Amino acid sequence: MKEMTALKDPMVPAPFRIERVRKELSDTFTIDLVSAERRRAFSFLPGQFNMLYVFGVGEIPISISGDPADPETIVHTTRAVGSVTNAMWKLGAGQTIGVRGPFGTSWPVEKAEGLDVVIVTGGIGLAPLRPAIYQIMSNRAAYGNVCILYGARTPEDILFRKELEKWRGQFDLQVDVTVDYATGRWAGRVGVVTKLIGRGGFDPHQTVALVCGPEIMMRFAVEALAERGVPNERIYVSLERNMKCGIGFCGHCQLGGDFVCKDGPVFGFDKIAHKFAIQEL
Amino acid sequence: MTAKQSPLQKASIIDVQTLDDLISTLAHAGYQVIGPRKQDDAIVYDTLRSAGDLPVGYADEQDGGKYRLVKARDGIYFDYVVGPQSWKRFLFPPHQKICQMRKQGKAFRIVEETAEPPCYAFFGVRACEIAAMKVQDKVFDNGTFADPGYLGKRNAAFIVAVNCGRAGGTCFCASMNTGPRAQGGFDLALTEIVEKKRHVFLIEAGSVRGSEILAKIPRRAATGEDTAAALAATDRAVKGMGRKMVEDVGPLLKRNLEHARWGEVAKRCLTCANCTMVCPTCFCSTVEDVTDLSGSNAERWRRWDSCFTMDFSYIHGGAVRRETSSRYRQWMTHKLSSWFEQFGTSGCVGCGRCITWCPVGIDITEEARAIWESEGRR
């Protein structure tokens, strides 16, 4: 009995100190955290998420958007769309946020070695993929062609624009960006990101595809990838569902028999293709 | 069948008056004894001080959307079956504090709280309810994460089972292989034997601590006649069971996720969430983070939640399951089908509560049967 009470409750958050909060876009910000207790290492895999708690306001799941090679700073990028994210944006350096995690499955970065990698992403979906991009770039020779296909609503909504521009300037990366609506002096591509899949840059039979964005975008991305001949078992998608615990207890994130929090959020598409086809599952 | 035979061979007989000794022995051993009591015209689970607190002489009439307590056979202790509550409310309370946090300057810290978990003796646990506890054991210790609050209470709990001598109106445990006789998972198990000339309990010990408690109360060894009478009692319950779950319901529902029946049941379902609140295995919860008025003390609470609410599946942009048909399908397919994928067991134990407490009397066995029959079976 005593032993049991000594077990750590996985629902209790650990306090982390905010090092920096910075604006990315009109509705999107990045928050850097370090452990409040001591600068202890926080290791995670690309694609995993944390449950972030704002004192007295609430807790939400947010993907980690930083570099897995930096174990000291945990970086999250999120849109301010609800009460918790709005409260989070108002916090400043030195204040505390509760962290539980890291939770969930990861992008198959190591499994993709020796193959081409195509990353198809839209909007804030780039955030959970950035750790995978960092990891691939740190071991670039292990991969074939690497393509990043990114879609945003408008040029003003392009996330991590400076980094995308930097990556685009490299000879070992193909970066293609498109917007739904051209505003201002945009002279780049206009149209949905899934249209870029047909343009090539990767060998469909030797490619791993990492897909993250709105669910409707992912459906069309998967369709376009299949059309090119990428098999379902080499397509990976990251899903979003309501989560209250992150550890398979609360039941909110169920997708058929899967708990998106622990069996996902990253799924091999072959594992969930049949569920994707069913409305409101 | 050996599991059925062996404990019975070690069975004892106790007189009805000895139930009181059993309760006081458990109380002296440090347990908080919880058992069935009559409150607001229903059987609920609450503290038992003596056998006199038990709802002696009552039986329940249950059907889809119907529950009535009636005066039945005089002096009979366990003629009713399960009521609206289950033991879940003690092991996984409807509203439970997870932790407390205090603001300190710009930061906050977790307030360390150490409380011994309550040590319950559950008195009068039906076979289906033991099955339900075993189901929740898998939920709250999923191999990667464990809920220490649940496990602390669960491991400490002393289980006194009662084998059902009568089937309730909505019971279907026999077709779920969960009852009406408890097959393990108890410390002590009682079977009420009611004959013309005698009224006794057959009692079996299912654990070391069960034997230790049993050793402290007056008893005599059961004869072959006694065990036959006890088995006859549960056999009567099996025969009296009017409902039955169709076979292989897990695969059946999995291949019928887009069946027209979901739309049909949605016309009746009120999405009131009653079925999920009375279900002894439903485990969905939400987390509430609150502060006091000063804003310097925060608490995290866990509260039962239901897949029938619109909020349940809400993500930015709207709820995933907007239609009643989707929410009913989620509940029923989870319970009877995807639960196997998640925990290797059915999420339904056949207690019938969801049928009884559904305000419009939707019957999970009937819904499954409708889909089953639509595949041309009989």
XYZ file of C-alpha atoms in Angstrom:
659
model
C 0.000 0.000 0.000
C 2.770 2.400 0.964
C 4.631 1.496 -2.200
C 1.594 2.384 -4.239
C 1.224 5.857 -2.751
C 4.902 6.412 -3.439
C 4.302 5.831 -7.146
C 4.467 9.081 -9.049
C 1.141 10.235 -10.410
C 1.609 10.755 -14.157
C -1.157 13.393 -14.052
C 0.893 15.788 -11.907
C 2.828 18.343 -13.991
C 6.462 19.280 -13.400
C 7.223 23.019 -13.299
C 9.409 24.364 -16.113
C 10.698 27.919 -16.380
C 9.940 30.017 -19.445
C 13.134 31.247 -21.030
C 11.591 33.097 -23.938
C 8.270 33.703 -25.671
C 8.403 35.006 -29.219
C 5.831 35.883 -31.816
C 6.033 33.865 -35.020
C 2.893 35.030 -36.829
C -0.120 37.173 -35.984
C -1.706 34.213 -34.188
C 1.270 31.938 -33.548
C 4.048 31.969 -30.965
C 6.992 29.868 -29.805
C 7.794 29.263 -26.164
C 11.155 27.982 -24.870
C 11.216 26.112 -21.557
C 13.918 24.861 -19.217
C 13.461 22.627 -16.211
C 12.718 24.678 -13.082
C 14.327 22.206 -10.699
C 17.711 22.059 -12.372
C 18.897 22.123 -15.943
C 18.193 18.491 -16.458
C 18.140 16.841 -19.845
C 14.773 16.442 -21.498
C 15.039 13.974 -24.330
C 12.277 13.493 -26.853
C 11.749 12.047 -30.296
C 10.601 14.166 -33.252
C 6.809 14.133 -33.464
C 6.189 13.677 -29.737
C 4.158 16.130 -27.666
C 3.918 17.487 -24.146
C 0.910 18.372 -22.025
C 1.475 22.033 -21.109
C -0.254 23.530 -18.088
C -0.849 27.221 -17.448
C -1.305 27.838 -13.732
C -4.988 27.758 -12.851
C -6.120 27.969 -16.486
C -5.761 24.497 -17.954
C -3.678 21.989 -19.797
C -3.396 21.130 -23.489
C -1.313 18.875 -25.736
C 1.291 20.676 -27.859
C 3.855 19.118 -30.162
C 7.512 19.784 -29.522
C 8.960 21.966 -32.285
C 12.598 22.234 -31.183
C 15.789 20.362 -31.919
C 16.037 16.866 -30.384
C 19.814 17.393 -30.201
C 19.297 20.165 -27.628
C 18.207 18.340 -24.470
C 18.089 21.439 -22.292
C 15.559 23.668 -23.986
C 12.096 22.407 -24.832
C 10.522 24.389 -27.640
C 6.828 24.487 -28.514
C 5.142 26.425 -31.274
C 1.396 26.885 -31.184
C -1.445 29.013 -32.389
C -3.336 31.029 -29.806
C -6.839 29.720 -30.380
C -8.202 28.756 -26.965
C -8.150 29.879 -23.353
C -4.953 28.024 -22.479
C -2.906 29.065 -25.517
C -4.081 32.673 -25.163
C -3.065 32.702 -21.499
C 0.234 31.056 -22.396
C 1.131 33.782 -24.872
C 0.689 36.390 -22.135
C 3.311 34.707 -19.950
C 6.882 35.960 -19.969
C 10.405 34.845 -19.229
C 10.880 33.619 -15.665
C 7.309 32.445 -15.243
C 6.457 28.790 -14.849
C 4.590 26.324 -17.011
C 3.684 22.772 -16.008
C 4.975 20.026 -18.275
C 4.014 16.391 -18.576
C 5.662 14.342 -21.271
C 7.074 13.640 -23.737
C 4.200 11.470 -24.968
C 3.289 9.591 -28.101
C 4.906 8.047 -31.132
C 7.491 9.697 -33.349
C 8.327 10.260 -37.005
C 10.292 7.299 -38.436
C 13.428 9.368 -38.989
C 15.829 6.467 -38.490
C 13.705 4.017 -40.484
C 13.839 6.458 -43.398
C 17.646 6.256 -43.671
C 18.751 5.223 -47.129
C 15.510 6.496 -48.651
C 14.194 9.772 -50.041
C 12.103 11.805 -47.613
C 9.166 13.954 -48.650
C 7.610 16.183 -46.018
C 4.127 17.440 -46.837
C 2.781 19.978 -44.407
C 0.375 22.839 -44.053
C -0.002 25.734 -41.602
C 1.028 24.979 -38.023
C 1.647 21.370 -39.135
C 5.238 22.390 -39.839
C 5.887 22.732 -36.077
C 5.730 19.007 -35.162
C 7.803 18.212 -38.263
C 10.616 20.684 -37.541
C 12.357 18.319 -35.059
C 12.360 15.636 -37.785
C 13.844 18.114 -40.284
C 16.567 19.059 -37.769
C 17.386 15.410 -37.168
C 17.491 14.578 -40.874
C 19.699 17.608 -41.595
C 22.128 16.624 -38.844
C 22.590 13.283 -40.574
C 21.968 14.446 -44.132
C 24.283 11.944 -45.843
C 22.128 9.063 -44.608
C 19.202 10.082 -46.831
C 18.510 10.390 -50.539
C 16.597 13.399 -51.784
C 14.820 15.423 -49.116
C 11.816 17.551 -50.110
C 9.820 19.903 -47.929
C 6.467 20.842 -49.409
C 4.748 23.523 -47.355
C 1.445 25.309 -47.748
C 0.182 28.362 -45.862
C -2.993 30.404 -46.162
C -1.203 33.620 -47.150
C 2.444 34.725 -47.381
C 1.998 36.338 -43.944
C 1.091 32.920 -42.516
C 4.299 31.163 -43.540
C 5.675 29.662 -40.335
C 9.445 29.579 -39.688
C 9.869 31.643 -42.871
C 13.530 32.500 -42.239
C 14.376 28.855 -41.687
C 12.460 27.780 -44.789
C 14.355 30.379 -46.798
C 17.643 29.176 -45.364
C 16.812 25.558 -46.115
C 15.705 26.534 -49.597
C 19.116 28.095 -50.150
C 20.846 24.789 -49.489
C 21.837 22.548 -52.361
C 20.901 19.362 -50.481
C 17.242 20.250 -49.866
C 14.270 20.907 -52.089
C 11.876 23.351 -50.469
C 8.630 24.305 -52.156
C 6.187 26.733 -50.594
C 2.698 27.578 -51.786
C -0.066 29.814 -50.460
C -3.842 29.632 -50.760
C -4.130 33.377 -51.368
C -1.402 35.619 -52.721
C -1.237 38.920 -50.883
C 1.154 41.856 -51.177
C 4.105 41.210 -53.420
C 3.985 37.401 -53.332
C 5.373 36.044 -56.590
C 5.643 32.434 -55.451
C 3.275 29.546 -55.981
C -0.450 29.801 -55.321
C -2.574 26.710 -54.696
C -2.950 23.819 -52.333
C 0.145 22.034 -51.061
C -1.030 18.661 -52.304
C -0.558 19.926 -55.880
C 3.200 20.054 -55.235
C 3.380 16.300 -54.693
C 2.995 15.609 -58.401
C 5.980 17.811 -59.231
C 8.533 15.210 -58.294
C 11.842 15.541 -56.529
C 11.622 12.114 -54.932
C 11.456 8.512 -56.091
C 7.999 7.296 -55.049
C 9.184 3.707 -54.721
C 12.081 4.686 -52.453
C 10.444 7.385 -50.366
C 9.155 7.883 -46.863
C 6.457 10.555 -46.668
C 5.826 12.533 -43.468
C 2.503 14.353 -43.550
C 1.099 16.826 -41.031
C -1.588 19.441 -41.389
C -5.351 19.843 -41.278
C -7.053 16.448 -41.633
C -8.587 17.365 -44.987
C -5.156 18.375 -46.308
C -3.709 15.060 -45.141
C -6.463 13.127 -46.940
C -5.627 14.776 -50.228
C -1.885 14.526 -49.588
C -2.180 10.788 -49.032
C -4.244 10.475 -52.199
C -1.653 12.404 -54.230
C 1.191 10.348 -52.743
C -0.638 7.124 -53.575
C -1.159 8.378 -57.101
C 2.595 8.843 -57.411
C 3.038 5.269 -56.196
C 4.117 5.788 -52.572
C 2.754 2.761 -50.659
C 0.599 3.348 -47.548
C 3.143 1.682 -45.269
C 5.715 4.367 -46.074
C 3.304 7.264 -45.520
C 3.131 8.656 -41.974
C 0.554 11.132 -40.704
C 0.220 12.959 -37.388
C -3.330 13.260 -36.030
C -4.942 15.728 -33.675
C -7.644 14.759 -31.199
C -8.980 16.117 -27.912
C -6.667 14.981 -25.098
C -6.998 15.449 -21.365
C -4.304 13.098 -20.109
C -1.825 12.055 -22.809
C -1.401 8.627 -21.238
C -4.404 6.561 -22.336
C -6.589 7.182 -19.273
C -9.078 9.879 -20.258
C -10.486 8.246 -23.389
C -10.971 11.485 -25.327
C -8.544 10.853 -28.169
C -9.861 7.476 -29.303
C -9.914 6.661 -32.991
C -11.474 3.232 -33.135
C -9.178 1.042 -31.043
C -6.305 3.537 -31.103
C -5.544 6.091 -28.447
C -4.074 8.940 -30.493
C -2.065 10.007 -27.406
C -0.127 6.770 -27.036
C -0.670 4.774 -30.240
C -0.165 8.070 -32.131
C -0.045 10.948 -32.813
C 2.209 9.673 -35.626
C 0.650 6.699 -37.412
C 1.790 4.611 -40.338
C -0.997 5.352 -42.781
C -1.467 1.645 -43.545
C -2.545 1.211 -39.895
C -5.332 3.799 -40.041
C -6.311 4.055 -43.711
C -9.609 2.234 -43.096
C -10.465 4.570 -40.220
C -9.644 7.690 -42.206
C -12.451 6.775 -44.581
C -15.156 6.763 -41.876
C -16.833 10.009 -40.973
C -16.832 11.162 -37.330
C -15.159 7.977 -36.059
C -14.890 -26.219 -14.645
C -12.157 -27.038 -12.136
C -12.127 -23.396 -11.128
C -15.798 -23.760 -10.345
C -15.357 -26.936 -8.319
C -12.267 -26.345 -6.245
C -13.301 -23.365 -4.095
C -16.649 -24.933 -3.433
C -14.978 -28.011 -1.965
C -13.462 -25.792 0.708
C -16.743 -24.012 1.307
C -18.315 -23.418 4.695
C -21.810 -22.690 5.849
C -22.691 -19.701 8.021
C -26.010 -18.761 9.543
C -27.718 -15.559 8.443
C -27.004 -13.980 11.844
C -23.285 -14.484 11.196
C -23.356 -11.869 8.403
C -23.246 -9.343 11.200
C -20.108 -11.005 12.633
C -18.550 -10.904 9.207
C -19.176 -7.170 8.885
C -17.868 -6.408 12.378
C -14.822 -8.649 11.835
C -13.988 -6.707 8.693
C -14.478 -3.407 10.528
C -12.181 -4.564 13.339
C -9.590 -5.575 10.786
C -9.472 -1.912 9.767
C -11.692 -1.946 6.712
C -14.316 0.615 5.893
C -17.169 -1.715 4.998
C -19.273 -0.562 2.031
C -22.327 -2.451 0.893
C -25.814 -2.258 -0.570
C -28.277 0.019 1.166
C -31.738 1.263 0.309
C -31.728 4.981 -0.349
C -34.225 7.031 -2.336
C -35.977 3.848 -3.464
C -32.870 2.401 -5.039
C -30.043 0.112 -3.987
C -26.895 2.177 -3.563
C -23.481 1.447 -2.060
C -22.702 3.118 1.231
C -21.137 2.468 4.617
C -22.450 -0.609 6.433
C -22.362 -0.556 10.220
C -24.150 -3.871 10.608
C -26.114 -6.449 8.666
C -29.189 -4.494 9.751
C -28.232 -1.815 7.219
C -28.702 -4.266 4.347
C -31.931 -3.926 2.341
C -33.402 -7.182 3.583
C -36.582 -8.327 1.890
C -36.331 -6.123 -1.193
C -36.092 -7.077 -4.833
C -35.809 -4.912 -7.913
C -37.913 -4.829 -11.045
C -35.756 -3.748 -13.937
C -36.417 -3.303 -17.618
C -35.398 -0.865 -20.348
C -35.791 2.569 -18.732
C -37.364 1.088 -15.607
C -36.219 0.481 -12.028
C -38.492 -0.199 -9.060
C -37.699 -1.588 -5.628
C -40.411 -3.852 -4.351
C -41.020 -5.704 -1.112
C -40.277 -9.322 -1.909
C -39.526 -12.407 0.139
C -39.249 -11.647 3.859
C -35.846 -11.980 5.392
C -33.948 -12.538 2.142
C -30.741 -10.533 2.012
C -29.755 -10.429 -1.646
C -32.867 -10.726 -3.810
C -32.076 -7.475 -5.652
C -29.257 -7.283 -8.171
C -27.272 -4.200 -9.202
C -28.546 -0.643 -8.810
C -27.515 2.610 -10.471
C -24.138 2.789 -8.746
C -21.142 0.553 -9.096
C -17.974 0.098 -7.035
C -16.263 2.232 -9.650
C -17.277 5.298 -7.657
C -14.958 4.218 -4.814
C -11.946 3.079 -6.844
C -12.265 5.767 -9.530
C -14.282 8.522 -7.838
C -16.566 10.723 -9.968
C -14.724 13.847 -8.823
C -11.226 13.529 -7.483
C -8.449 15.976 -6.677
C -5.221 15.127 -8.469
C -2.950 17.783 -7.028
C -2.662 21.238 -5.601
C -0.344 23.975 -6.791
C 0.720 27.218 -5.163
C 2.020 30.394 -6.730
C 5.424 31.577 -5.534
C 6.471 34.852 -7.094
C 6.572 34.302 -10.834
C 6.684 30.544 -10.455
C 4.441 27.911 -8.919
C 5.153 24.700 -7.094
C 3.323 21.463 -6.464
C 2.079 21.155 -2.887
C 3.113 17.754 -1.613
C 0.210 15.894 -0.085
C 0.447 12.458 1.369
C -2.729 10.644 2.264
C -3.118 6.972 2.963
C -5.602 5.496 0.513
C -8.867 4.384 2.122
C -9.015 0.716 2.924
C -12.379 -0.545 1.732
C -14.164 -3.830 2.204
C -16.723 -4.101 -0.589
C -19.578 -6.217 0.726
C -21.987 -7.746 -1.756
C -20.037 -7.477 -4.998
C -21.754 -9.295 -7.861
C -19.826 -11.451 -10.335
C -20.328 -8.908 -13.133
C -18.911 -6.212 -10.880
C -15.779 -8.222 -10.149
C -15.419 -8.625 -13.909
C -15.812 -4.843 -14.253
C -13.018 -4.236 -11.720
C -10.741 -6.560 -13.672
C -11.553 -4.559 -16.801
C -10.689 -1.261 -15.110
C -7.475 -2.773 -13.692
C -6.238 -3.004 -17.281
C -7.286 0.574 -18.020
C -5.516 2.162 -15.067
C -2.315 0.160 -15.467
C -1.793 0.064 -19.217
C 1.784 -1.166 -19.203
C 3.264 2.279 -19.806
C 1.382 4.357 -17.262
C -0.349 3.531 -14.017
C -2.753 5.493 -11.829
C -1.362 5.171 -8.294
C -4.605 6.427 -6.724
C -6.656 3.695 -8.346
C -4.113 0.949 -7.707
C -3.664 1.911 -4.055
C -7.375 1.615 -3.342
C -7.856 -1.434 -5.530
C -5.026 -3.459 -4.016
C -6.165 -2.658 -0.497
C -9.822 -3.470 -1.134
C -11.286 -6.601 0.409
C -13.941 -8.152 -1.819
C -16.926 -10.018 -0.410
C -18.748 -11.353 -3.452
C -22.379 -12.362 -3.565
C -23.380 -14.910 -6.187
C -26.719 -14.034 -7.712
C -29.607 -16.369 -7.007
C -31.925 -14.312 -9.181
C -31.418 -12.566 -12.511
C -32.365 -8.917 -12.769
C -34.670 -7.856 -15.564
C -31.874 -6.432 -17.707
C -29.030 -8.810 -16.796
C -27.107 -10.661 -19.503
C -23.927 -11.701 -17.678
C -24.286 -15.369 -18.622
C -23.796 -14.514 -22.307
C -20.770 -12.354 -21.434
C -19.200 -15.160 -19.354
C -18.952 -12.893 -16.333
C -21.547 -14.409 -13.995
C -23.791 -15.034 -12.185
C -21.244 -17.047 -10.159
C -18.002 -15.246 -9.311
C -15.004 -17.139 -10.660
C -12.172 -15.750 -8.602
C -11.298 -12.120 -7.958
C -12.839 -12.204 -4.462
C -11.570 -12.673 -0.926
C -14.827 -14.214 0.234
C -17.888 -15.224 -1.747
C -21.384 -15.746 -0.391
C -24.244 -17.704 -1.901
C -27.586 -17.277 -0.208
C -29.345 -20.620 0.191
C -33.065 -20.266 0.723
C -35.008 -23.466 1.264
C -38.282 -24.264 2.989
C -36.677 -25.180 6.254
C -33.419 -23.353 6.267
C -31.849 -20.045 5.283
C -28.033 -20.032 5.332
C -25.056 -18.749 3.368
C -22.468 -20.858 1.675
C -19.161 -19.022 2.011
C -15.950 -19.620 0.081
C -12.539 -18.068 0.629
C -10.708 -16.964 -2.496
C -7.526 -15.593 -0.916
C -5.310 -15.911 2.130
C -6.747 -12.799 3.741
C -10.211 -14.134 2.962
C -9.394 -17.356 4.838
C -8.033 -15.320 7.741
C -11.265 -13.359 8.099
C -13.334 -16.531 7.652
C -11.378 -18.215 10.461
C -12.672 -15.544 12.850
C -16.374 -16.161 12.374
C -18.531 -19.120 13.438
C -19.004 -21.558 10.569
C -19.279 -25.217 9.745
C -18.006 -27.235 6.792
C -20.364 -27.365 3.837
C -21.756 -30.704 2.781
C -22.219 -31.919 -0.771
C -25.869 -31.042 -0.377
C -24.986 -27.468 0.551
C -22.744 -26.935 -2.455
C -25.390 -28.450 -4.717
C -27.941 -26.003 -3.285
C -25.546 -23.089 -3.894
C -24.903 -24.115 -7.482
C -28.642 -24.573 -7.999
C -29.170 -20.975 -6.891
C -26.871 -19.538 -9.548
C -28.277 -21.954 -12.106
C -31.704 -20.497 -11.423
C -30.278 -17.053 -12.130
C -28.884 -18.268 -15.448
C -32.240 -19.745 -16.414
C -34.079 -16.602 -15.428
C -31.907 -14.336 -17.561
C -34.035 -12.859 -20.315
C -31.364 -11.068 -22.306
C -28.350 -12.278 -24.224
C -25.556 -10.654 -26.196
C -25.102 -12.024 -29.707
C -21.963 -14.021 -30.383
C -18.767 -12.487 -31.809
C -20.127 -9.003 -31.340
C -16.616 -7.453 -31.527
C -15.889 -8.359 -35.165
C -19.582 -7.845 -36.008
C -19.521 -4.174 -35.039
C -16.077 -3.584 -36.512
C -17.314 -4.544 -39.951
C -20.521 -2.515 -39.569
C -19.250 0.948 -38.667
C -21.407 2.474 -41.364
C -24.554 0.468 -40.688
C -27.957 2.139 -41.056
C -28.801 1.071 -37.489
C -26.593 3.833 -36.051
C -28.865 6.417 -37.627
C -31.919 4.543 -36.388
C -30.776 4.353 -32.755
C -29.781 8.035 -32.973
C -33.469 8.888 -33.392
C -34.098 7.473 -29.913
C -30.825 8.313 -28.120
C -30.953 11.569 -26.131
C -27.117 11.685 -25.687
C -27.872 12.140 -21.973
C -24.793 10.105 -20.965
C -26.714 8.058 -18.363
C -25.388 4.785 -19.803
C -21.798 5.940 -19.388
C -22.392 7.195 -15.848
C -23.905 3.901 -14.644
C -21.520 1.657 -16.585
C -19.056 -0.033 -14.212
C -16.260 -0.039 -16.813
C -16.616 3.359 -18.533
C -13.437 5.199 -17.601
C -13.470 8.433 -19.594
C -12.624 11.495 -17.595
C -11.831 15.135 -18.021
C -9.415 17.348 -16.149
C -10.477 20.602 -14.530
C -7.889 23.143 -13.493
C -9.241 25.710 -11.062
C -7.970 28.475 -8.795
C -9.247 30.046 -5.616
C -10.407 33.681 -5.644
C -6.960 34.988 -4.741
C -5.541 33.281 -7.811
C -2.563 31.987 -5.865
C -3.792 28.455 -5.177
C -4.681 26.127 -8.002
C -6.060 22.618 -7.989
C -6.324 19.927 -10.595
C -9.428 17.740 -10.471
C -10.436 14.736 -12.477
C -14.124 14.284 -13.229
C -16.020 11.506 -15.001
C -16.741 12.450 -18.581
C -18.852 10.895 -21.302
C -18.313 10.280 -24.990
C -21.936 11.391 -25.457
C -21.184 15.068 -24.823
C -20.332 17.402 -27.679
C -17.307 18.775 -25.781
C -15.769 15.339 -25.488
C -14.238 15.274 -28.964
C -13.779 19.032 -29.362
C -10.653 20.233 -31.105
C -10.018 23.636 -32.635
C -12.562 23.928 -35.399
C -15.289 21.848 -33.776
C -16.237 18.497 -32.307
C -15.112 15.398 -34.174
C -18.360 13.553 -33.355
C -21.187 15.970 -33.990
C -23.935 13.507 -34.848
C -25.761 11.463 -32.221
C -25.201 8.421 -34.414
C -21.412 8.918 -34.222
C -21.484 9.321 -30.470
C -23.691 6.286 -29.875
C -21.501 4.296 -32.267
C -18.401 5.406 -30.359
C -19.846 4.226 -27.060
C -21.182 0.902 -28.240
C -18.309 -0.076 -30.538
C -15.820 0.911 -27.854
C -17.572 -1.146 -25.232
C -18.114 -4.246 -27.354
C -15.445 -4.127 -30.043
C -12.458 -1.744 -29.910
C -12.031 -2.516 -26.190
C -10.634 -5.887 -27.281
C -7.950 -4.116 -29.361
C -7.089 -1.847 -26.458
C -7.217 -4.176 -23.478
C -7.682 -7.710 -24.786
C -11.100 -8.001 -23.182
C -14.694 -6.922 -23.659
C -15.576 -3.580 -22.094
C -19.072 -4.883 -21.375
C -19.716 -7.229 -18.462
C -23.444 -7.749 -19.000
C -24.671 -5.966 -15.854
C -27.570 -4.380 -17.732
C -27.301 -0.966 -16.054
C -27.133 0.918 -19.365
C -30.452 -0.649 -20.371
C -32.213 0.032 -17.076
C -31.040 3.610 -16.702
C -31.507 4.691 -20.308
C -34.445 7.104 -20.121
C -35.740 5.812 -23.450
C -34.864 2.177 -22.786
C -32.279 1.619 -25.504
C -31.065 -1.948 -25.087
C -27.438 -2.652 -26.043
C -28.216 -6.349 -26.617
C -31.101 -5.441 -28.928
C -28.983 -2.939 -30.890
C -26.259 -5.555 -31.374
C -28.863 -8.129 -32.377
C -30.378 -5.805 -34.974
C -27.020 -5.492 -36.714
C -26.419 -9.203 -36.318
C -29.771 -10.081 -37.879
C -29.202 -7.633 -40.721
C -26.378 -9.951 -41.775
C -28.966 -12.657 -42.282
C -28.432 -14.494 -38.986
C -31.003 -15.809 -36.584
